[in-house]
Amino acid sequence: MAGLALSGFGRCTHAIVRAIPDSLCQEALRTEKGSVVDISLARKHHEQYVGVLKNKLGLSVIELPADECLPDAPFVEDVAIVCEETALITRPGAPSRRKEAEAVKKALQDLQLNVVEMTDENATLDGGDVLFTGREFFVGLSKRTNQRGAEILADTFKDYAVSTVPVCETLHLKSFCSMAGPNLIAIGSSEAAQKALKTMQQMSDHRYDKLTLPDDAAANCIYLNIPSKGHVLLHRAPEDFPESAKVFEKLKEHMLIPLPNTELAKVDGCLTCCSLLINKKTSL
């Protein structure tokens, strides 16, 4: 089974996204106070992001409506982990976010996935702490994700090794890393990012290539393997992180799609946060 996922790593047919509510500006959780979100610009960036998935890459995009009672709901990645035909509904570390799962769960059921729910009240897990490499899972143990959450993920996806990585200085593991290709980990340059990478290298039986970015936030990117397009990478725009953009430009075999994300970043939103990517092998 693991070999099947590796050969199809990055393949994707569907994406789930969620519209931005007005309440995000004032009520969304954030690690750093003070920055004011320009809601119009945030929506413009989000529409651009969704447009790339739908129109440029040809994915079937399920767009869930905004909910003013759920200011963090656009960050759909945190409430489910999808691998092959199974979806694990998580138990986010922030109690205010747990109701976000209801609409996402229904969308996943409508896609006829095998939906598993995390019901243990001692467990917490945010999808932003889960890095799937195609070979194995790395799970960040952070303020939002605990050991019990990682154990339930391991029980759900038994075909894959699951290793835990301490995350201390950022919100999530994927605040400073992601997969930039089938064997390529994008990683930030900070001491915390490099320490986490070293832990992952020690935990794994596999040797990954690495792409080191000057900016931690830029290391959160989205790799897709799209028939007729090949290797595709959605990454932060040059106006966001000019030096990191130059590093991405060295990936000559990738179709590079730069995307701005300045506003959602003010409430800890990264590129991977804003979609759940699904590869349906059978038509609905």
PDB file of C-alpha atoms in Angstrom:
ATOM      1  CA  MET A   1       0.000   0.000   0.000  1.00  0.00           C
ATOM      2  CA  ALA A   2       2.792   2.410   0.870  1.00  0.00           C
ATOM      3  CA  GLY A   3       4.306   1.860  -2.559  1.00  0.00           C
ATOM      4  CA  LEU A   4       1.005   2.748  -4.179  1.00  0.00           C
ATOM      5  CA  ALA A   5       0.856   6.085  -2.386  1.00  0.00           C
ATOM      6  CA  LEU A   6       4.464   6.842  -3.247  1.00  0.00           C
ATOM      7  CA  SER A   7       3.974   6.184  -6.957  1.00  0.00           C
ATOM      8  CA  GLY A   8       0.954   8.491  -6.912  1.00  0.00           C
ATOM      9  CA  PHE A   9       2.406  11.095  -4.571  1.00  0.00           C
ATOM     10  CA  GLY A  10       0.960  14.508  -5.286  1.00  0.00           C
ATOM     11  CA  ARG A  11      -1.873  13.170  -7.439  1.00  0.00           C
ATOM     12  CA  CYS A  12      -5.096  14.992  -6.735  1.00  0.00           C
ATOM     13  CA  THR A  13      -8.598  15.080  -8.195  1.00  0.00           C
ATOM     14  CA  HIS A  14     -10.575  17.083  -5.622  1.00  0.00           C
ATOM     15  CA  ALA A  15     -10.027  19.907  -3.155  1.00  0.00           C
ATOM     16  CA  ILE A  16     -12.167  21.200  -0.300  1.00  0.00           C
ATOM     17  CA  VAL A  17     -11.921  24.910   0.525  1.00  0.00           C
ATOM     18  CA  ARG A  18     -13.988  27.250   2.688  1.00  0.00           C
ATOM     19  CA  ALA A  19     -14.896  30.896   2.212  1.00  0.00           C
ATOM     20  CA  ILE A  20     -13.575  33.612   4.524  1.00  0.00           C
ATOM     21  CA  PRO A  21     -16.046  35.088   7.070  1.00  0.00           C
ATOM     22  CA  ASP A  22     -15.973  38.733   8.157  1.00  0.00           C
ATOM     23  CA  SER A  23     -15.283  37.497  11.699  1.00  0.00           C
ATOM     24  CA  LEU A  24     -11.813  36.270  10.688  1.00  0.00           C
ATOM     25  CA  CYS A  25     -10.420  39.819  11.042  1.00  0.00           C
ATOM     26  CA  GLN A  26     -11.157  40.251  14.723  1.00  0.00           C
ATOM     27  CA  GLU A  27     -11.831  36.772  16.062  1.00  0.00           C
ATOM     28  CA  ALA A  28      -9.484  34.338  14.302  1.00  0.00           C
ATOM     29  CA  LEU A  29      -6.824  32.862  16.563  1.00  0.00           C
ATOM     30  CA  ARG A  30      -3.332  34.241  16.099  1.00  0.00           C
ATOM     31  CA  THR A  31       0.061  33.824  17.721  1.00  0.00           C
ATOM     32  CA  GLU A  32       1.048  37.458  17.139  1.00  0.00           C
ATOM     33  CA  LYS A  33      -1.356  40.286  17.948  1.00  0.00           C
ATOM     34  CA  GLY A  34      -1.374  43.659  16.270  1.00  0.00           C
ATOM     35  CA  SER A  35      -1.464  43.048  12.521  1.00  0.00           C
ATOM     36  CA  VAL A  36      -4.757  44.118  10.961  1.00  0.00           C
ATOM     37  CA  VAL A  37      -6.143  41.801   8.287  1.00  0.00           C
ATOM     38  CA  ASP A  38      -7.347  43.507   5.117  1.00  0.00           C
ATOM     39  CA  ILE A  39     -10.419  41.302   4.559  1.00  0.00           C
ATOM     40  CA  SER A  40     -10.930  42.407   0.954  1.00  0.00           C
ATOM     41  CA  LEU A  41      -7.341  41.560   0.078  1.00  0.00           C
ATOM     42  CA  ALA A  42      -7.530  38.282   2.007  1.00  0.00           C
ATOM     43  CA  ARG A  43     -10.580  37.295  -0.068  1.00  0.00           C
ATOM     44  CA  LYS A  44      -8.851  38.352  -3.278  1.00  0.00           C
ATOM     45  CA  HIS A  45      -5.849  36.163  -2.447  1.00  0.00           C
ATOM     46  CA  HIS A  46      -8.122  33.273  -1.474  1.00  0.00           C
ATOM     47  CA  GLU A  47     -10.090  33.557  -4.717  1.00  0.00           C
ATOM     48  CA  GLN A  48      -6.820  33.505  -6.634  1.00  0.00           C
ATOM     49  CA  TYR A  49      -5.769  30.364  -4.731  1.00  0.00           C
ATOM     50  CA  VAL A  50      -9.085  28.612  -5.410  1.00  0.00           C
ATOM     51  CA  GLY A  51      -8.968  29.736  -9.037  1.00  0.00           C
ATOM     52  CA  VAL A  52      -5.577  28.089  -9.529  1.00  0.00           C
ATOM     53  CA  LEU A  53      -6.834  24.783  -8.119  1.00  0.00           C
ATOM     54  CA  LYS A  54     -10.021  24.869 -10.165  1.00  0.00           C
ATOM     55  CA  ASN A  55      -9.196  26.575 -13.436  1.00  0.00           C
ATOM     56  CA  LYS A  56      -5.460  26.221 -13.916  1.00  0.00           C
ATOM     57  CA  LEU A  57      -5.057  22.705 -12.513  1.00  0.00           C
ATOM     58  CA  GLY A  58      -8.507  21.327 -13.287  1.00  0.00           C
ATOM     59  CA  LEU A  59      -9.391  19.983  -9.842  1.00  0.00           C
ATOM     60  CA  SER A  60     -12.987  19.485  -8.744  1.00  0.00           C
ATOM     61  CA  VAL A  61     -13.218  22.072  -5.963  1.00  0.00           C
ATOM     62  CA  ILE A  62     -15.857  21.811  -3.243  1.00  0.00           C
ATOM     63  CA  GLU A  63     -16.373  25.330  -1.875  1.00  0.00           C
ATOM     64  CA  LEU A  64     -17.941  25.359   1.575  1.00  0.00           C
ATOM     65  CA  PRO A  65     -19.698  28.549   2.701  1.00  0.00           C
ATOM     66  CA  ALA A  66     -18.295  30.881   5.337  1.00  0.00           C
ATOM     67  CA  ASP A  67     -19.645  30.652   8.877  1.00  0.00           C
ATOM     68  CA  GLU A  68     -19.407  33.822  10.982  1.00  0.00           C
ATOM     69  CA  CYS A  69     -19.408  31.686  14.142  1.00  0.00           C
ATOM     70  CA  LEU A  70     -16.263  29.896  12.951  1.00  0.00           C
ATOM     71  CA  PRO A  71     -13.648  32.569  12.167  1.00  0.00           C
ATOM     72  CA  ASP A  72     -10.826  30.043  11.598  1.00  0.00           C
ATOM     73  CA  ALA A  73     -12.853  27.714   9.362  1.00  0.00           C
ATOM     74  CA  PRO A  74     -11.100  28.665   6.077  1.00  0.00           C
ATOM     75  CA  PHE A  75      -8.109  26.700   7.392  1.00  0.00           C
ATOM     76  CA  VAL A  76      -9.685  23.372   6.473  1.00  0.00           C
ATOM     77  CA  GLU A  77      -6.401  21.458   6.584  1.00  0.00           C
ATOM     78  CA  ASP A  78      -6.509  21.344  10.376  1.00  0.00           C
ATOM     79  CA  VAL A  79      -9.767  19.415  10.735  1.00  0.00           C
ATOM     80  CA  ALA A  80      -9.036  16.343   8.597  1.00  0.00           C
ATOM     81  CA  ILE A  81      -6.155  14.163   7.393  1.00  0.00           C
ATOM     82  CA  VAL A  82      -6.840  12.505   4.044  1.00  0.00           C
ATOM     83  CA  CYS A  83      -4.674   9.663   2.767  1.00  0.00           C
ATOM     84  CA  GLU A  84      -5.845   7.538  -0.161  1.00  0.00           C
ATOM     85  CA  GLU A  85      -9.506   6.663   0.448  1.00  0.00           C
ATOM     86  CA  THR A  86      -9.509   7.313   4.222  1.00  0.00           C
ATOM     87  CA  ALA A  87     -10.176  10.599   6.011  1.00  0.00           C
ATOM     88  CA  LEU A  88      -9.479  11.085   9.716  1.00  0.00           C
ATOM     89  CA  ILE A  89     -11.559  13.865  11.275  1.00  0.00           C
ATOM     90  CA  THR A  90      -9.224  15.421  13.809  1.00  0.00           C
ATOM     91  CA  ARG A  91      -9.806  16.985  17.205  1.00  0.00           C
ATOM     92  CA  PRO A  92      -8.205  20.441  16.890  1.00  0.00           C
ATOM     93  CA  GLY A  93      -6.148  21.661  19.813  1.00  0.00           C
ATOM     94  CA  ALA A  94      -8.140  24.894  20.050  1.00  0.00           C
ATOM     95  CA  PRO A  95     -11.620  24.043  21.448  1.00  0.00           C
ATOM     96  CA  SER A  96     -13.172  26.946  19.513  1.00  0.00           C
ATOM     97  CA  ARG A  97     -12.317  25.163  16.259  1.00  0.00           C
ATOM     98  CA  ARG A  98     -13.904  21.777  16.855  1.00  0.00           C
ATOM     99  CA  LYS A  99     -17.265  22.597  15.263  1.00  0.00           C
ATOM    100  CA  GLU A 100     -15.460  23.344  11.987  1.00  0.00           C
ATOM    101  CA  ALA A 101     -15.273  19.598  11.368  1.00  0.00           C
ATOM    102  CA  GLU A 102     -19.030  19.168  10.788  1.00  0.00           C
ATOM    103  CA  ALA A 103     -19.227  20.691   7.296  1.00  0.00           C
ATOM    104  CA  VAL A 104     -15.891  19.161   6.253  1.00  0.00           C
ATOM    105  CA  LYS A 105     -16.982  15.724   7.457  1.00  0.00           C
ATOM    106  CA  LYS A 106     -20.141  15.911   5.346  1.00  0.00           C
ATOM    107  CA  ALA A 107     -18.158  16.957   2.271  1.00  0.00           C
ATOM    108  CA  LEU A 108     -15.784  14.030   2.755  1.00  0.00           C
ATOM    109  CA  GLN A 109     -18.701  11.619   3.189  1.00  0.00           C
ATOM    110  CA  ASP A 110     -20.265  12.998   0.000  1.00  0.00           C
ATOM    111  CA  LEU A 111     -17.004  12.077  -1.746  1.00  0.00           C
ATOM    112  CA  GLN A 112     -17.575   8.534  -0.457  1.00  0.00           C
ATOM    113  CA  LEU A 113     -14.372   8.394   1.538  1.00  0.00           C
ATOM    114  CA  ASN A 114     -13.965   6.119   4.521  1.00  0.00           C
ATOM    115  CA  VAL A 115     -14.412   8.707   7.292  1.00  0.00           C
ATOM    116  CA  VAL A 116     -12.956   7.960  10.732  1.00  0.00           C
ATOM    117  CA  GLU A 117     -13.571  10.311  13.680  1.00  0.00           C
ATOM    118  CA  MET A 118     -11.180  11.072  16.513  1.00  0.00           C
ATOM    119  CA  THR A 119     -13.408  10.809  19.577  1.00  0.00           C
ATOM    120  CA  ASP A 120     -10.855  10.401  22.392  1.00  0.00           C
ATOM    121  CA  GLU A 121     -11.213  13.523  24.543  1.00  0.00           C
ATOM    122  CA  ASN A 122      -7.578  13.238  25.609  1.00  0.00           C
ATOM    123  CA  ALA A 123      -6.383  13.563  22.011  1.00  0.00           C
ATOM    124  CA  THR A 124      -5.653  16.724  20.049  1.00  0.00           C
ATOM    125  CA  LEU A 125      -4.457  16.898  16.452  1.00  0.00           C
ATOM    126  CA  ASP A 126      -4.222  19.753  13.943  1.00  0.00           C
ATOM    127  CA  GLY A 127      -3.630  18.892  10.310  1.00  0.00           C
ATOM    128  CA  GLY A 128      -1.020  21.642  10.192  1.00  0.00           C
ATOM    129  CA  ASP A 129       1.151  19.384  12.351  1.00  0.00           C
ATOM    130  CA  VAL A 130       0.951  16.434   9.940  1.00  0.00           C
ATOM    131  CA  LEU A 131       3.517  16.047   7.159  1.00  0.00           C
ATOM    132  CA  PHE A 132       2.888  13.096   4.818  1.00  0.00           C
ATOM    133  CA  THR A 133       5.866  12.322   2.605  1.00  0.00           C
ATOM    134  CA  GLY A 134       4.324   9.545   0.539  1.00  0.00           C
ATOM    135  CA  ARG A 135       6.390   7.074   2.565  1.00  0.00           C
ATOM    136  CA  GLU A 136       5.549   7.989   6.150  1.00  0.00           C
ATOM    137  CA  PHE A 137       3.989  10.569   8.458  1.00  0.00           C
ATOM    138  CA  PHE A 138       5.791  13.072  10.637  1.00  0.00           C
ATOM    139  CA  VAL A 139       3.593  14.596  13.359  1.00  0.00           C
ATOM    140  CA  GLY A 140       4.568  17.749  15.190  1.00  0.00           C
ATOM    141  CA  LEU A 141       3.948  17.705  18.931  1.00  0.00           C
ATOM    142  CA  SER A 142       2.939  21.312  19.483  1.00  0.00           C
ATOM    143  CA  LYS A 143       0.566  23.492  21.461  1.00  0.00           C
ATOM    144  CA  ARG A 144      -2.204  22.106  19.251  1.00  0.00           C
ATOM    145  CA  THR A 145      -1.225  18.431  18.828  1.00  0.00           C
ATOM    146  CA  ASN A 146      -0.376  15.844  21.463  1.00  0.00           C
ATOM    147  CA  GLN A 147       1.021  12.318  21.644  1.00  0.00           C
ATOM    148  CA  ARG A 148      -2.433  10.709  21.857  1.00  0.00           C
ATOM    149  CA  GLY A 149      -3.459  12.489  18.654  1.00  0.00           C
ATOM    150  CA  ALA A 150      -0.375  11.113  16.915  1.00  0.00           C
ATOM    151  CA  GLU A 151      -1.176   7.606  18.190  1.00  0.00           C
ATOM    152  CA  ILE A 152      -4.703   7.737  16.772  1.00  0.00           C
ATOM    153  CA  LEU A 153      -3.338   8.883  13.415  1.00  0.00           C
ATOM    154  CA  ALA A 154      -0.967   5.889  13.477  1.00  0.00           C
ATOM    155  CA  ASP A 155      -3.873   3.556  14.301  1.00  0.00           C
ATOM    156  CA  THR A 156      -5.886   4.995  11.404  1.00  0.00           C
ATOM    157  CA  PHE A 157      -3.161   4.763   8.746  1.00  0.00           C
ATOM    158  CA  LYS A 158      -1.536   1.474   9.725  1.00  0.00           C
ATOM    159  CA  ASP A 159       0.344   1.061   6.433  1.00  0.00           C
ATOM    160  CA  TYR A 160       2.647   3.968   7.262  1.00  0.00           C
ATOM    161  CA  ALA A 161       5.262   4.666   9.912  1.00  0.00           C
ATOM    162  CA  VAL A 162       4.431   7.648  12.136  1.00  0.00           C
ATOM    163  CA  SER A 163       7.189   9.609  13.883  1.00  0.00           C
ATOM    164  CA  THR A 164       6.729  12.547  16.236  1.00  0.00           C
ATOM    165  CA  VAL A 165       8.717  15.778  16.101  1.00  0.00           C
ATOM    166  CA  PRO A 166       8.775  18.339  18.947  1.00  0.00           C
ATOM    167  CA  VAL A 167       7.562  21.783  17.792  1.00  0.00           C
ATOM    168  CA  CYS A 168       8.230  24.585  20.274  1.00  0.00           C
ATOM    169  CA  GLU A 169       8.661  27.962  18.636  1.00  0.00           C
ATOM    170  CA  THR A 170       5.947  27.941  15.972  1.00  0.00           C
ATOM    171  CA  LEU A 171       2.269  27.065  15.805  1.00  0.00           C
ATOM    172  CA  HIS A 172       2.601  23.924  13.674  1.00  0.00           C
ATOM    173  CA  LEU A 173       5.199  21.624  12.131  1.00  0.00           C
ATOM    174  CA  LYS A 174       4.218  22.852   8.680  1.00  0.00           C
ATOM    175  CA  SER A 175       4.750  26.466   9.741  1.00  0.00           C
ATOM    176  CA  PHE A 176       8.319  25.878   8.510  1.00  0.00           C
ATOM    177  CA  CYS A 177       8.243  22.797   6.261  1.00  0.00           C
ATOM    178  CA  SER A 178       6.274  20.901   3.622  1.00  0.00           C
ATOM    179  CA  MET A 179       6.819  18.566   0.695  1.00  0.00           C
ATOM    180  CA  ALA A 180       8.067  20.325  -2.454  1.00  0.00           C
ATOM    181  CA  GLY A 181       8.273  17.112  -4.484  1.00  0.00           C
ATOM    182  CA  PRO A 182       8.093  13.293  -4.206  1.00  0.00           C
ATOM    183  CA  ASN A 183      11.324  13.072  -2.218  1.00  0.00           C
ATOM    184  CA  LEU A 184      11.919  16.734  -1.431  1.00  0.00           C
ATOM    185  CA  ILE A 185      11.328  18.447   1.916  1.00  0.00           C
ATOM    186  CA  ALA A 186      11.093  22.243   1.829  1.00  0.00           C
ATOM    187  CA  ILE A 187      12.487  23.549   5.105  1.00  0.00           C
ATOM    188  CA  GLY A 188      13.037  26.963   6.656  1.00  0.00           C
ATOM    189  CA  SER A 189      16.412  28.267   7.791  1.00  0.00           C
ATOM    190  CA  SER A 190      15.616  29.053  11.422  1.00  0.00           C
ATOM    191  CA  GLU A 191      17.213  27.106  14.235  1.00  0.00           C
ATOM    192  CA  ALA A 192      13.828  25.589  15.137  1.00  0.00           C
ATOM    193  CA  ALA A 193      13.214  24.434  11.553  1.00  0.00           C
ATOM    194  CA  GLN A 194      16.668  22.947  11.169  1.00  0.00           C
ATOM    195  CA  LYS A 195      16.364  21.166  14.520  1.00  0.00           C
ATOM    196  CA  ALA A 196      13.039  19.627  13.427  1.00  0.00           C
ATOM    197  CA  LEU A 197      14.584  18.525  10.111  1.00  0.00           C
ATOM    198  CA  LYS A 198      17.420  16.823  11.960  1.00  0.00           C
ATOM    199  CA  THR A 199      14.881  14.972  14.117  1.00  0.00           C
ATOM    200  CA  MET A 200      12.974  13.832  11.013  1.00  0.00           C
ATOM    201  CA  GLN A 201      16.191  12.643   9.377  1.00  0.00           C
ATOM    202  CA  GLN A 202      17.100  10.659  12.493  1.00  0.00           C
ATOM    203  CA  MET A 203      13.621   9.109  12.737  1.00  0.00           C
ATOM    204  CA  SER A 204      13.370   8.021   9.108  1.00  0.00           C
ATOM    205  CA  ASP A 205      14.881   5.019   7.347  1.00  0.00           C
ATOM    206  CA  HIS A 206      14.753   7.035   4.127  1.00  0.00           C
ATOM    207  CA  ARG A 207      17.079   9.797   2.980  1.00  0.00           C
ATOM    208  CA  TYR A 208      15.120  12.810   1.712  1.00  0.00           C
ATOM    209  CA  ASP A 209      16.462  15.627  -0.391  1.00  0.00           C
ATOM    210  CA  LYS A 210      15.980  19.082   1.096  1.00  0.00           C
ATOM    211  CA  LEU A 211      15.212  22.521  -0.269  1.00  0.00           C
ATOM    212  CA  THR A 212      16.286  25.152   2.263  1.00  0.00           C
ATOM    213  CA  LEU A 213      14.407  28.457   2.155  1.00  0.00           C
ATOM    214  CA  PRO A 214      15.630  31.696   3.770  1.00  0.00           C
ATOM    215  CA  ASP A 215      12.133  32.318   5.184  1.00  0.00           C
ATOM    216  CA  ASP A 216      10.389  29.728   7.357  1.00  0.00           C
ATOM    217  CA  ALA A 217       6.900  30.736   6.188  1.00  0.00           C
ATOM    218  CA  ALA A 218       7.916  30.313   2.550  1.00  0.00           C
ATOM    219  CA  ALA A 219       8.817  26.670   3.226  1.00  0.00           C
ATOM    220  CA  ASN A 220       5.096  25.958   3.415  1.00  0.00           C
ATOM    221  CA  CYS A 221       4.215  25.164  -0.201  1.00  0.00           C
ATOM    222  CA  ILE A 222       1.907  22.767  -2.059  1.00  0.00           C
ATOM    223  CA  TYR A 223       3.256  20.074  -4.381  1.00  0.00           C
ATOM    224  CA  LEU A 224       0.903  18.439  -6.878  1.00  0.00           C
ATOM    225  CA  ASN A 225       1.458  15.881  -9.629  1.00  0.00           C
ATOM    226  CA  ILE A 226      -1.139  16.743 -12.261  1.00  0.00           C
ATOM    227  CA  PRO A 227      -1.573  14.682 -15.437  1.00  0.00           C
ATOM    228  CA  SER A 228      -0.734  16.856 -18.466  1.00  0.00           C
ATOM    229  CA  LYS A 229       0.959  19.395 -16.140  1.00  0.00           C
ATOM    230  CA  GLY A 230       3.565  17.255 -14.381  1.00  0.00           C
ATOM    231  CA  HIS A 231       5.240  18.542 -11.222  1.00  0.00           C
ATOM    232  CA  VAL A 232       3.385  21.614  -9.940  1.00  0.00           C
ATOM    233  CA  LEU A 233       4.380  23.758  -6.984  1.00  0.00           C
ATOM    234  CA  LEU A 234       2.243  26.486  -5.420  1.00  0.00           C
ATOM    235  CA  HIS A 235       4.531  28.739  -3.402  1.00  0.00           C
ATOM    236  CA  ARG A 236       4.590  32.165  -1.774  1.00  0.00           C
ATOM    237  CA  ALA A 237       4.867  35.032  -4.234  1.00  0.00           C
ATOM    238  CA  PRO A 238       8.086  37.027  -4.755  1.00  0.00           C
ATOM    239  CA  GLU A 239       6.427  40.108  -3.272  1.00  0.00           C
ATOM    240  CA  ASP A 240       5.916  38.122  -0.043  1.00  0.00           C
ATOM    241  CA  PHE A 241       9.392  36.557   0.148  1.00  0.00           C
ATOM    242  CA  PRO A 242      11.724  37.651  -2.667  1.00  0.00           C
ATOM    243  CA  GLU A 243      14.779  35.666  -1.557  1.00  0.00           C
ATOM    244  CA  SER A 244      12.825  32.446  -1.074  1.00  0.00           C
ATOM    245  CA  ALA A 245      11.156  32.900  -4.462  1.00  0.00           C
ATOM    246  CA  LYS A 246      14.622  32.827  -6.040  1.00  0.00           C
ATOM    247  CA  VAL A 247      15.252  29.437  -4.445  1.00  0.00           C
ATOM    248  CA  PHE A 248      11.996  28.026  -5.855  1.00  0.00           C
ATOM    249  CA  GLU A 249      12.984  29.275  -9.299  1.00  0.00           C
ATOM    250  CA  LYS A 250      15.861  26.763  -9.267  1.00  0.00           C
ATOM    251  CA  LEU A 251      13.306  23.923  -9.513  1.00  0.00           C
ATOM    252  CA  LYS A 252      13.463  23.725 -13.296  1.00  0.00           C
ATOM    253  CA  GLU A 253      11.281  20.591 -13.584  1.00  0.00           C
ATOM    254  CA  HIS A 254       8.345  22.138 -11.696  1.00  0.00           C
ATOM    255  CA  MET A 255       5.529  24.313 -12.985  1.00  0.00           C
ATOM    256  CA  LEU A 256       5.866  27.121 -10.451  1.00  0.00           C
ATOM    257  CA  ILE A 257       2.740  29.036  -9.413  1.00  0.00           C
ATOM    258  CA  PRO A 258       3.461  31.938  -7.036  1.00  0.00           C
ATOM    259  CA  LEU A 259       0.601  32.988  -4.769  1.00  0.00           C
ATOM    260  CA  PRO A 260       0.356  35.938  -2.352  1.00  0.00           C
ATOM    261  CA  ASN A 261      -0.778  35.184   1.192  1.00  0.00           C
ATOM    262  CA  THR A 262       0.076  38.256   3.253  1.00  0.00           C
ATOM    263  CA  GLU A 263      -3.304  38.671   4.943  1.00  0.00           C
ATOM    264  CA  LEU A 264      -4.119  35.141   6.061  1.00  0.00           C
ATOM    265  CA  ALA A 265      -0.529  34.849   7.285  1.00  0.00           C
ATOM    266  CA  LYS A 266      -1.433  37.478   9.909  1.00  0.00           C
ATOM    267  CA  VAL A 267      -3.720  34.874  11.499  1.00  0.00           C
ATOM    268  CA  ASP A 268      -1.209  32.047  11.043  1.00  0.00           C
ATOM    269  CA  GLY A 269      -2.643  30.850   7.713  1.00  0.00           C
ATOM    270  CA  CYS A 270      -0.205  29.115   5.353  1.00  0.00           C
ATOM    271  CA  LEU A 271      -0.800  27.900   1.802  1.00  0.00           C
ATOM    272  CA  THR A 272      -1.417  24.284   2.840  1.00  0.00           C
ATOM    273  CA  CYS A 273      -3.914  25.435   5.508  1.00  0.00           C
ATOM    274  CA  CYS A 274      -6.491  26.580   2.971  1.00  0.00           C
ATOM    275  CA  SER A 275      -7.326  23.307   1.223  1.00  0.00           C
ATOM    276  CA  LEU A 276      -7.870  19.619   1.790  1.00  0.00           C
ATOM    277  CA  LEU A 277      -6.494  17.736  -1.203  1.00  0.00           C
ATOM    278  CA  ILE A 278      -8.038  14.411  -2.176  1.00  0.00           C
ATOM    279  CA  ASN A 279      -7.186  11.851  -4.826  1.00  0.00           C
ATOM    280  CA  LYS A 280     -10.302   9.880  -5.783  1.00  0.00           C
ATOM    281  CA  LYS A 281      -9.392   6.771  -7.753  1.00  0.00           C
ATOM    282  CA  THR A 282     -12.995   5.984  -8.623  1.00  0.00           C
ATOM    283  CA  SER A 283     -15.560   8.312 -10.124  1.00  0.00           C
ATOM    284  CA  LEU A 284     -18.508   9.324  -7.960  1.00  0.00           C
TER     285      LEU A 284
END
